[in-house]
CSV table of C-alpha atoms in Angstrom, one decimal:
chain,number,residue,atom,x,y,z
A,12,UNK,CA,38.7,-42.0,18.5
A,13,UNK,CA,40.3,-39.5,16.0
A,14,UNK,CA,39.8,-36.1,17.4
A,15,UNK,CA,39.0,-34.5,14.2
A,16,UNK,CA,36.4,-37.0,13.2
A,17,UNK,CA,34.8,-36.5,16.6
A,18,UNK,CA,34.6,-32.5,16.1
A,19,UNK,CA,32.9,-33.2,12.5
A,20,UNK,CA,30.3,-35.6,14.3
A,21,UNK,CA,29.5,-32.8,17.0
A,22,UNK,CA,29.4,-30.0,14.5
A,23,UNK,CA,26.9,-32.0,11.9
A,24,UNK,CA,24.9,-32.7,15.2
A,25,UNK,CA,24.8,-29.3,16.4
A,26,UNK,CA,23.4,-27.8,13.1
A,27,UNK,CA,22.8,-30.2,10.3
A,28,UNK,CA,22.1,-27.3,7.6
A,29,UNK,CA,20.6,-28.4,4.7
A,30,UNK,CA,20.2,-26.4,1.2
A,31,UNK,CA,16.5,-26.6,0.2
A,32,UNK,CA,16.5,-24.2,-2.9
A,33,UNK,CA,19.1,-22.1,-5.1
A,34,UNK,CA,19.0,-19.6,-7.6
A,35,UNK,CA,19.5,-22.1,-10.4
A,36,UNK,CA,16.4,-23.9,-9.5
A,37,UNK,CA,13.5,-24.5,-11.9
A,38,UNK,CA,11.2,-21.7,-10.8
A,39,UNK,CA,8.0,-20.5,-12.3
A,40,UNK,CA,6.1,-17.4,-12.3
A,41,UNK,CA,2.5,-17.0,-11.6
A,42,UNK,CA,0.1,-13.9,-11.4
A,43,UNK,CA,-3.2,-13.3,-11.0
A,44,UNK,CA,-3.4,-12.5,-14.7
A,45,UNK,CA,-2.4,-16.1,-15.6
A,46,UNK,CA,-4.2,-18.0,-12.8
A,47,UNK,CA,-7.6,-15.9,-12.5
A,48,UNK,CA,-7.7,-13.4,-15.1
A,49,UNK,CA,-11.2,-12.3,-14.2
A,50,UNK,CA,-9.8,-10.7,-10.8
A,51,UNK,CA,-6.3,-9.2,-12.1
A,52,UNK,CA,-4.1,-8.0,-14.4
A,53,UNK,CA,-0.9,-8.3,-12.1
A,54,UNK,CA,2.4,-8.8,-14.1
A,55,UNK,CA,5.8,-10.1,-12.7
A,56,UNK,CA,9.1,-11.0,-13.9
A,57,UNK,CA,12.1,-13.1,-13.0
A,58,UNK,CA,15.8,-12.6,-13.0
A,59,UNK,CA,18.1,-15.7,-12.0
A,60,UNK,CA,21.4,-13.7,-11.5
A,61,UNK,CA,24.5,-15.3,-10.4
A,62,UNK,CA,23.9,-14.6,-6.9
A,63,UNK,CA,20.5,-13.9,-6.4
A,64,UNK,CA,17.1,-14.2,-7.4
A,65,UNK,CA,15.3,-10.9,-8.5
A,66,UNK,CA,11.3,-11.1,-8.5
A,67,UNK,CA,9.6,-8.0,-9.3
A,68,UNK,CA,6.4,-6.8,-11.3
A,69,UNK,CA,3.2,-4.8,-10.8
A,70,UNK,CA,0.1,-5.7,-8.7
A,71,UNK,CA,-2.8,-4.2,-10.9
A,72,UNK,CA,-6.6,-4.8,-10.9
A,73,UNK,CA,-8.6,-5.2,-14.1
A,74,UNK,CA,-10.7,-2.2,-15.1
A,75,UNK,CA,-13.4,-1.5,-12.6
A,76,UNK,CA,-12.0,-3.6,-9.6
A,77,UNK,CA,-11.5,-1.9,-6.5
A,78,UNK,CA,-7.5,-2.9,-6.5
A,79,UNK,CA,-8.0,-5.2,-3.5
A,80,UNK,CA,-7.1,-8.4,-5.0
A,81,UNK,CA,-4.0,-9.0,-7.0
A,82,UNK,CA,-1.0,-11.7,-6.6
A,83,UNK,CA,2.0,-12.8,-7.9
A,84,UNK,CA,4.6,-15.6,-7.1
A,85,UNK,CA,7.7,-17.7,-8.0
A,86,UNK,CA,7.7,-21.3,-7.1
A,87,UNK,CA,9.9,-24.2,-7.4
A,88,UNK,CA,9.3,-27.7,-7.2
A,89,UNK,CA,10.9,-29.4,-4.2
A,90,UNK,CA,11.1,-33.2,-2.8
A,91,UNK,CA,12.5,-32.9,0.7
A,92,UNK,CA,12.0,-34.2,4.1
A,93,UNK,CA,12.4,-31.1,6.4
A,94,UNK,CA,10.9,-33.0,9.5
A,95,UNK,CA,14.4,-32.8,11.4
A,96,UNK,CA,14.7,-28.9,11.1
A,97,UNK,CA,13.3,-26.0,13.3
A,98,UNK,CA,13.8,-23.0,10.9
A,99,UNK,CA,14.0,-22.0,6.9
A,100,UNK,CA,16.3,-19.0,6.3
A,101,UNK,CA,17.6,-16.9,3.7
A,102,UNK,CA,18.7,-13.2,2.9
A,103,UNK,CA,16.3,-10.9,1.0
A,104,UNK,CA,15.9,-7.1,0.6
A,105,UNK,CA,12.7,-5.2,-1.1
A,106,UNK,CA,12.9,-1.9,-3.1
A,107,UNK,CA,10.2,-0.7,-0.9
A,108,UNK,CA,10.7,-1.3,2.9
A,109,UNK,CA,7.0,-1.7,4.1
A,110,UNK,CA,5.9,-4.3,1.5
A,111,UNK,CA,4.8,-7.6,2.9
A,112,UNK,CA,5.8,-10.8,1.2
A,113,UNK,CA,4.8,-14.5,1.8
A,114,UNK,CA,7.1,-17.6,2.1
A,115,UNK,CA,4.5,-20.8,1.0
A,116,UNK,CA,5.2,-24.5,1.3
A,117,UNK,CA,3.2,-27.2,-0.1
A,118,UNK,CA,3.0,-30.7,0.9
A,119,UNK,CA,1.2,-33.9,-0.1
A,120,UNK,CA,-2.2,-32.4,0.8
A,121,UNK,CA,-2.1,-29.7,-1.7
A,122,UNK,CA,-5.5,-30.7,-3.8
A,123,UNK,CA,-8.5,-30.0,-1.8
A,124,UNK,CA,-11.8,-29.8,-2.9
A,125,UNK,CA,-12.2,-26.2,-1.8
A,126,UNK,CA,-9.1,-25.3,-3.4
A,127,UNK,CA,-5.0,-25.3,-3.3
A,128,UNK,CA,-4.0,-26.0,0.4
A,129,UNK,CA,-0.8,-23.9,1.1
A,130,UNK,CA,1.3,-23.3,4.1
A,131,UNK,CA,2.0,-19.5,4.6
A,132,UNK,CA,4.4,-17.7,6.8
A,133,UNK,CA,4.3,-13.5,5.7
A,134,UNK,CA,7.7,-11.4,6.3
A,135,UNK,CA,9.3,-7.8,5.6
A,136,UNK,CA,12.6,-6.9,4.7
A,137,UNK,CA,14.2,-3.3,4.5
A,138,UNK,CA,16.0,-2.2,1.4
A,139,UNK,CA,19.5,-3.7,2.7
A,140,UNK,CA,19.9,-7.3,2.7
A,141,UNK,CA,18.3,-8.9,5.8
A,142,UNK,CA,18.3,-12.5,7.1
A,143,UNK,CA,15.1,-13.8,7.2
A,144,UNK,CA,14.5,-17.1,9.7
A,145,UNK,CA,10.8,-18.3,10.1
A,146,UNK,CA,10.2,-21.3,12.1
A,147,UNK,CA,8.7,-24.1,10.5
A,148,UNK,CA,6.2,-24.9,13.2
A,149,UNK,CA,4.7,-21.5,12.4
A,150,UNK,CA,3.4,-22.2,8.8
A,151,UNK,CA,-0.4,-21.5,8.8
A,152,UNK,CA,-2.6,-23.7,6.7
A,153,UNK,CA,-4.6,-21.7,4.0
A,154,UNK,CA,-6.9,-22.5,1.0
A,155,UNK,CA,-7.5,-19.4,-1.2
A,156,UNK,CA,-5.8,-16.7,1.4
A,157,UNK,CA,-8.4,-18.1,4.3
A,158,UNK,CA,-6.9,-19.9,7.4
A,159,UNK,CA,-8.2,-23.6,7.8
A,160,UNK,CA,-7.7,-25.1,11.1
A,161,UNK,CA,-7.8,-28.8,10.0
A,162,UNK,CA,-4.5,-29.1,8.6
A,163,UNK,CA,-1.0,-29.3,9.5
A,164,UNK,CA,2.2,-29.0,7.3
A,165,UNK,CA,3.8,-32.6,6.9
A,166,UNK,CA,7.4,-31.4,7.0
A,167,UNK,CA,8.5,-34.9,5.5
A,168,UNK,CA,6.9,-34.4,2.5
A,169,UNK,CA,7.1,-30.7,1.3
A,170,UNK,CA,6.8,-30.6,-2.3
A,171,UNK,CA,7.4,-26.8,-3.4
A,172,UNK,CA,8.6,-23.6,-2.3
A,173,UNK,CA,7.5,-20.0,-3.2
A,174,UNK,CA,7.8,-16.5,-2.8
A,175,UNK,CA,4.5,-14.4,-2.8
A,176,UNK,CA,3.0,-11.1,-3.0
A,177,UNK,CA,-0.6,-10.7,-2.3
A,178,UNK,CA,-2.3,-7.0,-2.5
A,179,UNK,CA,-4.6,-8.1,0.5
A,180,UNK,CA,-1.7,-8.4,2.6
A,181,UNK,CA,-0.4,-4.9,2.1
A,182,UNK,CA,-1.2,-1.6,4.1
A,183,UNK,CA,-4.2,0.2,3.1
A,184,UNK,CA,-2.5,3.1,1.9
A,185,UNK,CA,-0.2,1.3,-0.3
A,186,UNK,CA,-0.3,2.7,-3.9
A,187,UNK,CA,-2.8,0.9,-6.7
A,188,UNK,CA,-1.2,-0.4,-8.9
A,189,UNK,CA,2.0,-1.7,-6.5
A,190,UNK,CA,5.1,-2.0,-7.8
A,191,UNK,CA,7.2,-4.6,-5.9
A,192,UNK,CA,10.9,-5.9,-6.2
A,193,UNK,CA,12.0,-8.7,-4.1
A,194,UNK,CA,15.7,-9.9,-4.1
A,195,UNK,CA,16.5,-13.2,-2.5
A,196,UNK,CA,19.9,-14.5,-1.9
A,197,UNK,CA,21.3,-17.4,-3.5
A,198,UNK,CA,20.5,-20.2,-1.1
A,199,UNK,CA,17.2,-21.2,0.9
A,200,UNK,CA,18.2,-23.3,3.8
A,201,UNK,CA,16.8,-25.2,6.9
A,202,UNK,CA,18.7,-25.4,10.1
A,203,UNK,CA,18.6,-26.1,13.5
A,204,UNK,CA,20.4,-23.0,14.9
A,205,UNK,CA,19.0,-20.5,16.9
């Protein structure tokens, strides 16, 4: 057997990395202002720079609301079978180090009577580029931000990926309104490498 071919096969077996999404993908922005204007007045922008996705804005409540609500996210459609992978990874940095962000996946089970079913995992990054590696087995099923036990993410049918920020997940003493800025590197990958 050709030794270079054997090495290529071994390397592929050890870490068959797959690019799930890139900065050039078809990303769309949604906020409480666009989806639930009765509760929030958040705004967000998205810049698709050459080597990074720049997601930034302000989480703000409507007048008279206590400010504990508010969300914004950028989402891209997928059509991926991730069932052979253990982790999803990307590089990211934040304008403020203590801000909590969420990576969200949706599968074919999205539409439920009680609302949209999402699978979520939180992460925090500093102001310098940081590698984020999240186990695919630890995404939690949620409907309207509440944990639901009766669902499991179907990794063979992943249909979208989003980066979110939710006011309810921030430190109680964080500012209202909350300015945020998350930069994500050029690729989101799945891998089996520890």
